[in-house]
Short mmCIF file of C-alpha atoms in Angstrom, two decimals:
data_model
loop_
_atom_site.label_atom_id
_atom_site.label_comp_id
_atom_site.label_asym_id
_atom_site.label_seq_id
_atom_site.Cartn_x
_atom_site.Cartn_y
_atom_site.Cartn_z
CA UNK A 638 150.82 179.89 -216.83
CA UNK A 639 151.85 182.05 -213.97
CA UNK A 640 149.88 179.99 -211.19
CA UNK A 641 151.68 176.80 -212.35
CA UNK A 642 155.09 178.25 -212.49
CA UNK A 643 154.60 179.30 -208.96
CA UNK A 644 153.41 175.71 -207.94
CA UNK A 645 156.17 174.33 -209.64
CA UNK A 646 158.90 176.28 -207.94
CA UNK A 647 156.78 175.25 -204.65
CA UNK A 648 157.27 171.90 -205.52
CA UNK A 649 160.95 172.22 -205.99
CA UNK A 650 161.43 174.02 -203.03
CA UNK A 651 159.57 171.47 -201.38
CA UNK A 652 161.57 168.81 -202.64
CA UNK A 653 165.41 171.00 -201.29
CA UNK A 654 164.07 170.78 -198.16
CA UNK A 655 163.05 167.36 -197.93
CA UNK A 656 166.29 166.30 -199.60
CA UNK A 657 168.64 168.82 -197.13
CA UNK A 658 166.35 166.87 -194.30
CA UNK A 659 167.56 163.62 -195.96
CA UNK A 660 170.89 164.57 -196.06
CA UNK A 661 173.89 162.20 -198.23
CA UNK A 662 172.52 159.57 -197.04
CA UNK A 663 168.89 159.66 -198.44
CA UNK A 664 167.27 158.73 -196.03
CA UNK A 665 165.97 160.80 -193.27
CA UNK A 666 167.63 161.14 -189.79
CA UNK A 667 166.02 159.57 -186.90
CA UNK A 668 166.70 160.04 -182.93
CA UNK A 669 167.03 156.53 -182.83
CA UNK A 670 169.35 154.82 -179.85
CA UNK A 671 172.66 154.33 -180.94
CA UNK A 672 173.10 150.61 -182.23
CA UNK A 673 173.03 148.11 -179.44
CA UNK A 674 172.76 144.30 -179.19
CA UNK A 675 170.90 142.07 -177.66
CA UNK A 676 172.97 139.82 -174.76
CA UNK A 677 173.22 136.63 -177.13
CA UNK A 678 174.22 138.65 -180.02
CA UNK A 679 176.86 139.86 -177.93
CA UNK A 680 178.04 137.15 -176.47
CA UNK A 681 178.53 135.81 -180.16
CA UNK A 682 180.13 138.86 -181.45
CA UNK A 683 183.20 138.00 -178.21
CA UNK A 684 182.99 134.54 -179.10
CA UNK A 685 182.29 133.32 -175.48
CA UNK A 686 179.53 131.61 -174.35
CA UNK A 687 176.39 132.95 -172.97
CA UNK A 688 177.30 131.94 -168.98
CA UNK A 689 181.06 133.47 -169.80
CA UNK A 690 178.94 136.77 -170.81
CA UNK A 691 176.93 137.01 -168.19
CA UNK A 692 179.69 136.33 -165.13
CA UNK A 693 181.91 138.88 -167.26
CA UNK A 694 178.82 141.59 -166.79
CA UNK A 695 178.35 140.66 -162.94
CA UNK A 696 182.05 141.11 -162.71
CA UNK A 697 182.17 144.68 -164.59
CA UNK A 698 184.10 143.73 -167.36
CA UNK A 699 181.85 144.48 -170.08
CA UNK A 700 179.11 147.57 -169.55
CA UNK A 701 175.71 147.28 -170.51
CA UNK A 702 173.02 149.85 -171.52
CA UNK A 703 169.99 149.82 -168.58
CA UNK A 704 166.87 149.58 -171.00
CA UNK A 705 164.51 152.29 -169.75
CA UNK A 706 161.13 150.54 -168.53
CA UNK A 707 162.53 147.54 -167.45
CA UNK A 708 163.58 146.06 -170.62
CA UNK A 709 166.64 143.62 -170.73
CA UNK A 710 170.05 145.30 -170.44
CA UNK A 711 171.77 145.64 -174.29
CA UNK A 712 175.48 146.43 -175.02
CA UNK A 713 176.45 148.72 -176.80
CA UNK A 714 178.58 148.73 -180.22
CA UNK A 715 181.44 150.90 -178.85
CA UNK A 716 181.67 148.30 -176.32
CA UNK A 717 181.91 145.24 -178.26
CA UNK A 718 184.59 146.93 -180.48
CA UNK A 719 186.75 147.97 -177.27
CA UNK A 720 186.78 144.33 -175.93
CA UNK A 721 187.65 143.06 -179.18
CA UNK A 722 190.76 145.18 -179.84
CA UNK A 723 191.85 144.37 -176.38
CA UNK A 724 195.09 142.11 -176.48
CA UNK A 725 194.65 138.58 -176.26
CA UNK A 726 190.87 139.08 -177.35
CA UNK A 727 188.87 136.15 -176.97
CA UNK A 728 191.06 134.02 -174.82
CA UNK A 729 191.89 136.85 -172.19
CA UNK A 730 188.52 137.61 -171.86
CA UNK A 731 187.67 134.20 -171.33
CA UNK A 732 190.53 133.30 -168.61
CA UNK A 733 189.26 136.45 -166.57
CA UNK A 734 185.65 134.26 -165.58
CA UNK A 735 187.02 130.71 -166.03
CA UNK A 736 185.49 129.38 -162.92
CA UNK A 737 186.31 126.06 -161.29
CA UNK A 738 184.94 124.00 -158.50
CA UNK A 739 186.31 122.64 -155.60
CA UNK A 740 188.13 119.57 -157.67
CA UNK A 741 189.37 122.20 -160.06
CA UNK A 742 190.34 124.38 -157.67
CA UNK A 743 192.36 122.03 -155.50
CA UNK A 744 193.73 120.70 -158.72
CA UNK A 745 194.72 124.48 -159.82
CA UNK A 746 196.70 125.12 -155.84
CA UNK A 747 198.09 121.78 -155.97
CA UNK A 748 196.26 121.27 -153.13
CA UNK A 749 194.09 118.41 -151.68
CA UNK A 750 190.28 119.09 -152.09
CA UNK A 751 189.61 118.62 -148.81
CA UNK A 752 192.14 121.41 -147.37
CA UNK A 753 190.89 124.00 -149.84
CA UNK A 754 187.25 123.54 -148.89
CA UNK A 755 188.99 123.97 -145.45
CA UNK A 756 190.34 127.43 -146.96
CA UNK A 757 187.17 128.17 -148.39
CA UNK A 758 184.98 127.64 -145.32
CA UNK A 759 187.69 130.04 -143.41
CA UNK A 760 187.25 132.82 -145.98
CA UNK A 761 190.72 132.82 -147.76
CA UNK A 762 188.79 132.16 -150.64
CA UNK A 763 185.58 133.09 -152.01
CA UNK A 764 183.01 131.64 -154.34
CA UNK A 765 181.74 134.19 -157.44
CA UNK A 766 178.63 132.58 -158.33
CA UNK A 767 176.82 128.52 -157.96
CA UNK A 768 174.99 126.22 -158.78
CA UNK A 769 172.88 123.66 -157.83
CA UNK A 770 173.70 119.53 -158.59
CA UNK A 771 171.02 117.18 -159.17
CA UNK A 772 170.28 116.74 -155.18
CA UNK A 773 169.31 120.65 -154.86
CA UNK A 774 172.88 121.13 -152.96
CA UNK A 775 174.23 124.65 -153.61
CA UNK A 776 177.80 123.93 -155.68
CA UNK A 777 180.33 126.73 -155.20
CA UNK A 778 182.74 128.11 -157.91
CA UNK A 779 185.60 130.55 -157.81
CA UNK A 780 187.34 132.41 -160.02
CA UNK A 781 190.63 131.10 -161.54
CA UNK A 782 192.66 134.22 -161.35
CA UNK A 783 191.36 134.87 -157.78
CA UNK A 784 192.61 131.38 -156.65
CA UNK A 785 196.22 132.30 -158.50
CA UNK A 786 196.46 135.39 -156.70
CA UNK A 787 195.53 133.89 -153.45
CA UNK A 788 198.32 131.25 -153.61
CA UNK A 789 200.45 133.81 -154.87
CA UNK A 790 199.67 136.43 -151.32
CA UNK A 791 199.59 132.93 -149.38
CA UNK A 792 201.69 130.17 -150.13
CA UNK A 793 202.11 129.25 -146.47
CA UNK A 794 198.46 128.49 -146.19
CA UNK A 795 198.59 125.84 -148.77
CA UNK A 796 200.90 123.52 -147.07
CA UNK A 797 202.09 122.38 -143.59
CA UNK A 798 199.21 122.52 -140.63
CA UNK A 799 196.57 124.65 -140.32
CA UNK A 800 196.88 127.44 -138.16
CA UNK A 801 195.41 127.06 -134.46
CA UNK A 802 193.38 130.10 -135.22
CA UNK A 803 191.74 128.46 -138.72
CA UNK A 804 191.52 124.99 -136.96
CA UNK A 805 189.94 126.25 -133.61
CA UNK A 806 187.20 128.55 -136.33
CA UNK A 807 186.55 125.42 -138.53
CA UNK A 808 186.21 123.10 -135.41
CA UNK A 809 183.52 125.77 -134.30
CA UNK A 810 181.42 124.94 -137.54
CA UNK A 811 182.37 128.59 -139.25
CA UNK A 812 181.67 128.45 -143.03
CA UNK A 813 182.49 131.81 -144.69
CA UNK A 814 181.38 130.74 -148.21
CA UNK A 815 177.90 132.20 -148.06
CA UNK A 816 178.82 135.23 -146.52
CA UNK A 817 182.10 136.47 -148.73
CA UNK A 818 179.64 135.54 -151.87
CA UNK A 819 176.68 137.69 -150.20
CA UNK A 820 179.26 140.67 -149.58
CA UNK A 821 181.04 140.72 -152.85
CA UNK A 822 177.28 140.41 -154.63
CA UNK A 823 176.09 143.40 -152.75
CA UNK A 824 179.72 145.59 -153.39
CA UNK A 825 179.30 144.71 -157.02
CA UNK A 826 175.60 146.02 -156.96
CA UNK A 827 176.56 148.65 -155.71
CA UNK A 828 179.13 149.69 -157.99
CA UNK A 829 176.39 149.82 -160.54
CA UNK A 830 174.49 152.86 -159.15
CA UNK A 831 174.70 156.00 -157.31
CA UNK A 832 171.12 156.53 -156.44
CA UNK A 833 170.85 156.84 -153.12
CA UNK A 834 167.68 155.08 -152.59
CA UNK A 835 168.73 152.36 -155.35
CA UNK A 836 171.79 151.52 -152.78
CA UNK A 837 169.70 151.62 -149.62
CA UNK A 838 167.56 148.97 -151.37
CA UNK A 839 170.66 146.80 -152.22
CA UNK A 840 172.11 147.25 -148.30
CA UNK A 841 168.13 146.19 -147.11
CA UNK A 842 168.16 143.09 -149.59
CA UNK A 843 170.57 141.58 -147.09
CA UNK A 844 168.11 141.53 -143.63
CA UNK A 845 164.69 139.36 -143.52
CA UNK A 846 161.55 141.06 -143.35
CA UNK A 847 161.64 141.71 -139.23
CA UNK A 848 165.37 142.99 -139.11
CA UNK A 849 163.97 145.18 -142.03
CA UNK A 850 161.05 146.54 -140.77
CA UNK A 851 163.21 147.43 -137.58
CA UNK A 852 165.80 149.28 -139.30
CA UNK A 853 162.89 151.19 -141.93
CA UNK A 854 159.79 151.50 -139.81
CA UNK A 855 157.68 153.37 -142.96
CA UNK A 856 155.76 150.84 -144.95
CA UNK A 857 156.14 153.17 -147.71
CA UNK A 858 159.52 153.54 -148.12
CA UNK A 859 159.80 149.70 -147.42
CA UNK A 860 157.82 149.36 -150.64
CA UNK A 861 159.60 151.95 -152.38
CA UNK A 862 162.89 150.07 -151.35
CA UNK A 863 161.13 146.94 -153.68
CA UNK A 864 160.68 149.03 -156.50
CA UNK A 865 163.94 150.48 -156.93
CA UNK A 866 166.19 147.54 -156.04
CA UNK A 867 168.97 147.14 -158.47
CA UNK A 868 168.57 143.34 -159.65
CA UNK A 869 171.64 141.79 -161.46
CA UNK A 870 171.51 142.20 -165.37
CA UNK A 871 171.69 138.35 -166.35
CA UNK A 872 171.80 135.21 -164.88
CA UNK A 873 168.87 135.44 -162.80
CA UNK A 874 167.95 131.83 -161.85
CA UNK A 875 165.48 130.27 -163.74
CA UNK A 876 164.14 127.14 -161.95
CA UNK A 877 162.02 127.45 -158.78
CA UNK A 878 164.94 126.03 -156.77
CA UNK A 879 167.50 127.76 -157.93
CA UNK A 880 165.20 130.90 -156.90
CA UNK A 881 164.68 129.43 -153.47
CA UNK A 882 168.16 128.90 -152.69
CA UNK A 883 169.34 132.38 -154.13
CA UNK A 884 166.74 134.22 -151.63
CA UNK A 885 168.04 131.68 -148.67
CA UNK A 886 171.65 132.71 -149.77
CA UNK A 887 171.28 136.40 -150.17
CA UNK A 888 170.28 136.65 -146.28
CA UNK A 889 172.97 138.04 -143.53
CA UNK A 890 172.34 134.75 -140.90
CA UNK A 891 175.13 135.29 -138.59
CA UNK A 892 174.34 137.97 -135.85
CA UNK A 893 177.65 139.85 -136.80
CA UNK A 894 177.19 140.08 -140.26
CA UNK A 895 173.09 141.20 -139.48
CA UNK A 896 174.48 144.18 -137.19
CA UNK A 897 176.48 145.65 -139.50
CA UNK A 898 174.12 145.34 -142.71
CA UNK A 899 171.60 146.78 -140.31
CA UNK A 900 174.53 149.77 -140.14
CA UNK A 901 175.24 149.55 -143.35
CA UNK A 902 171.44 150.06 -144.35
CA UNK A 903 170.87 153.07 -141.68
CA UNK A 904 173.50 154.99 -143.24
CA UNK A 905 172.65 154.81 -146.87
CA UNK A 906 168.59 155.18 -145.57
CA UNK A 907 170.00 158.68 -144.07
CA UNK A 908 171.62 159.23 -147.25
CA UNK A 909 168.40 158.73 -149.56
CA UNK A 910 166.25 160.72 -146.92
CA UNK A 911 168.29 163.72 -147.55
CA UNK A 912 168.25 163.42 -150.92
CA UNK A 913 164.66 163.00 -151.93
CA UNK A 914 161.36 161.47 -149.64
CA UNK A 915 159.81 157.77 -150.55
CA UNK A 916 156.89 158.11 -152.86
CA UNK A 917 153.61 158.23 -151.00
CA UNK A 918 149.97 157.76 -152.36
CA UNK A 919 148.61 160.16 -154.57
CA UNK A 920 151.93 161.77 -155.25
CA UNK A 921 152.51 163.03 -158.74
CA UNK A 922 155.91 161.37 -159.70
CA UNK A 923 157.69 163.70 -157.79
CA UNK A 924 160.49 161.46 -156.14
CA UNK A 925 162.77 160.79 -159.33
CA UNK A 926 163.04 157.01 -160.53
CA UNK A 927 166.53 155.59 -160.92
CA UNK A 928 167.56 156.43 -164.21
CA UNK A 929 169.02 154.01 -166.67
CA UNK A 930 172.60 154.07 -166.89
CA UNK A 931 175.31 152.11 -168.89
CA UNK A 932 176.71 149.69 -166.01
CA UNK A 933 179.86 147.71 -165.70
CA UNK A 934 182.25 150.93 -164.98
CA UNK A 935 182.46 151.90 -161.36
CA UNK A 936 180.54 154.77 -161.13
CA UNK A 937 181.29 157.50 -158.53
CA UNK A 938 179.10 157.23 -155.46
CA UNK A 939 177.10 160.55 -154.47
CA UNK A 940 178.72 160.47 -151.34
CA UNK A 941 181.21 158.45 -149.09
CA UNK A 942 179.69 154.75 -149.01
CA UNK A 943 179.69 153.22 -145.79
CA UNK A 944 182.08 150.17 -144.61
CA UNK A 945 180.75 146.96 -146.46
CA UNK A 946 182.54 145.01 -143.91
CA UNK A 947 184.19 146.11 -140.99
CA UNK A 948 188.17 145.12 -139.69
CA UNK A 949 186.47 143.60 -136.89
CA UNK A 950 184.85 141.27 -136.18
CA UNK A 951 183.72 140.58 -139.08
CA UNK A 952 186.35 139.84 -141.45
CA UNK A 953 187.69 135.79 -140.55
CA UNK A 954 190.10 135.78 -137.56
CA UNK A 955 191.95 133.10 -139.03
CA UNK A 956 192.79 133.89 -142.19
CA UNK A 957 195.53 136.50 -143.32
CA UNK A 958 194.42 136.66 -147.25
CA UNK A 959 190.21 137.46 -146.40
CA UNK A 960 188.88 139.86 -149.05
CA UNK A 961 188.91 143.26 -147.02
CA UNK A 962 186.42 146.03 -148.58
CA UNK A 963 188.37 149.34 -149.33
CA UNK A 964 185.82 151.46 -147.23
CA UNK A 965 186.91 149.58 -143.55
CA UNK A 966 187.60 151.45 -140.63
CA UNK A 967 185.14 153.85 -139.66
CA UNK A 968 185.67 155.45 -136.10
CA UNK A 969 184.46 154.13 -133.23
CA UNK A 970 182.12 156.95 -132.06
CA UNK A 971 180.00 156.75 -135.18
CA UNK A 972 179.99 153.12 -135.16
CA UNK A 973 178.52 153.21 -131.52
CA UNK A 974 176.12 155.99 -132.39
CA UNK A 975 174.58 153.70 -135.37
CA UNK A 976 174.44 150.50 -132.99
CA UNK A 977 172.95 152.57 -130.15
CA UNK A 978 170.71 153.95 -132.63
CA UNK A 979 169.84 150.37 -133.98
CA UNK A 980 169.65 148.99 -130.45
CA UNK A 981 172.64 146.82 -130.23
CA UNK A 982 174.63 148.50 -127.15
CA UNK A 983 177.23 146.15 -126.23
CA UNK A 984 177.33 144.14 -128.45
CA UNK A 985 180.66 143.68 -129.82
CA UNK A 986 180.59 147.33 -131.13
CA UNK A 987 183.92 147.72 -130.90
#
C-alpha cells in the first residue's frame, strides 16, 4: 500500500507540473513567432489590392518581417492593426500609391500630355515604378500625391514656355526618367538596412560588371556583394522581359551619374571593410550575415551615408522642383580625393 501511495502522489505531482507548464490556457507555451501573415492575406486584411500592397511596402508605408533563410517577407499583426486604425483607413492608404500614367498625369496637372512628358524627361517629375505594354516598351507611372505636390512647389512650370535652360536640355536628348527612378530605388533600399556590406551591395547594383570590378578589385568580396544584396520584398518581375528591362534600367548609363555611384560605392566599400572582412574560402561563418529585420521604418544608418546625388552636376540644370537627396553637399576635398582615388581627375569633380 505504501509503494502505491508514493506513485500516486508522483503522479499528481507530475500532473501540477505539467498543468503549471500549461498554464490557463491548457495548452502548453511554445516560442513560436509572433502571428504574422502572409502578403495576400495582408493585403486582404487593408482591403487593397495586391499591386497597392506591394508599392505601399517599396514605399515604407507598411513594415514587413525579413523571413530568416530567405523566405518571403510576412507582416506582422501589430502592423495590420496600426494601419487600420489610421484615419481615413482604406481609402487614405490607397490615395498614398494611386499611380497614374502619363494621360493620367497630364489629366491630374491640367496639363497637355505632351508638356508633362517634357517635365518628366527634365526631372521635375519622377516615375515610382513601370511597366511594360504589349510592344515590350517600358511604361512609366508616378505617384499621385507626388504630382500634387509638384504643381503645388511649381505652378510656373506648368504653363507659359519652357524655360531656355529645360528647352536647350530636352533639345540635347536628356531623359531623366530612368535615372530619378534608379536613384529613388536605391535610397529606398537603402533605408531598409544598416549593414554595411548589405548597402555597399545596393550602391554596386548600380555599375556593370567592368565599372564594378574597377571600383572592388577582390573577386571575393565581389561575390560576397551578390550574396548579401538587399532585393525588394515584392513585386519582383515575373516575365523574362520584364526581368530584362529591370536589369537594363537599374544601370547608371550616363558618365555623371557612373562617377558618382562609383563614389558612392567606394565610400560605403570603406565602410564595410572596417566593419568586418568579405568571407573567403574555408572560413567558418565568421563574417556575420545580414540579419533579418522588420523593414518599412527608416532605420538609422551605422554611420553617415554618403551623398546619393550630388548638387552638381548631377541633379537637372533645368529644373527648379528635381528631387534633391538630403545627404548633398559633401566638401570638395573629399570629393576630389574619392575621384582621384577612382581615377577620374578632371573630370567635372567640382
Amino acid at each position: 500500500m505504501a509503494v502505491k501511495e508514493v506513485l500516486r502522489a508522483q503522479s499528481a505531482t507530475h500532473e501540477n507540473a505539467s498543468a503549471e507548464t500549461r498554464g490557463e490556457g491548457g495548452a502548453a507555451p511554445s516560442v513560436a513567432p509572433a502571428a504574422t501573415l502572409a502578403a495576400g492575406r495582408a493585403s486582404q486584411e487593408l482591403r487593397i489590392r495586391r499591386a497597392e500592397f506591394e508599392l505601399a511596402v517599396h514605399l515604407g508605408l507598411i513594415a514587413v518581417l525579413g523571413a530568416p533563410g530567405g523566405g518571403r517577407p510576412r507582416v506582422h499583426e501589430d502592423e495590420i492593426a496600426r494601419l487600420r486604425e489610421q484615419p481615413g483607413f482604406p481609402d487614405a492608404l490607397v490615395e498614398r500609391v494611386r499611380t497614374v500614367g502619363t494621360a493620367q498625369g497630364a489629366a491630374l496637372l491640367d496639363i497637355a500630355p505632351a508638356r508633362f512628358t517634357r517635365l518628366a524627361r527634365a526631372g521635375c517629375v519622377s516615375p515610382v515604378t513601370f511597366y511594360l505594354n504589349r510592344y515590350r516598351a517600358v511604361v512609366w507611372l508616378y505617384l499621385a500625391d507626388e504630382l500634387a505636390a509638384f504643381a503645388a512647389r511649381e505652378p510656373e512650370l506648368l504653363a507659359g514656355r519652357t524655360p531656355p535652360g529645360m528647352r536647350t536640355m530636352l533639345e540635347s536628348g536628356a531623359d531623366w526618367r530612368a535615372r530619378n527612378w534608379r536613384s529613388q530605388r536605391i535610397d529606398r533600399l537603402l533605408d531598409r538596412t544598416t549593414d554595411p556590406w548589405a548597402r555597399t551591395a545596393v550602391q554596386a547594383s548600380a555599375l556593370d560588371p567592368v565599372q564594378l570590378a574597377e571600383v572592388v578589385d577582390d573577386p571575393y568580396e565581389r561575390a560576397y556583394l551578390v550574396r548579401v544584396r538587399p532585393e525588394p520584398v515584392f513585386g519582383r518581375p515575373g516575365s523574362m522581359a520584364a526581368r530584362e528591362a529591370m536589369a537594363e534600367l537599374m544601370l547608371a548609363d550616363d558618365p555623371d551619374e557612373i562617377l558618382w555611384r562609383r563614389v558612392n560605392l567606394t565610400l560605403e566599400l570603406d565602410s564595410a571593410r572596417e566593419d568586418r572582412p568579405a568571407p573567403r574560402p574555408g572560413d567558418d561563418g565568421g563574417a556575420r550575415a545580414t540579419p533579418p529585420a522588420r523593414t518599412g521604418a527608416r532605420p538609422r544608418a551605422v554611420r553617415p551615408a554618403p551623398a546619393a546625388e550630388p548638387a552638381a552636376p548631377l541633379a537637372p540644370p533645368a529644373c527648379a522642383g528635381a528631387p534633391r537627396s538630403a545627404a548633398v553637399g559633401r566638401t570638395t576635398r573629399k570629393r576630389k580625393g574619392l575621384l582621384a582615388r577612382l581615377g577620374w581627375r578632371g573630370r567635372g569633380a567640382g
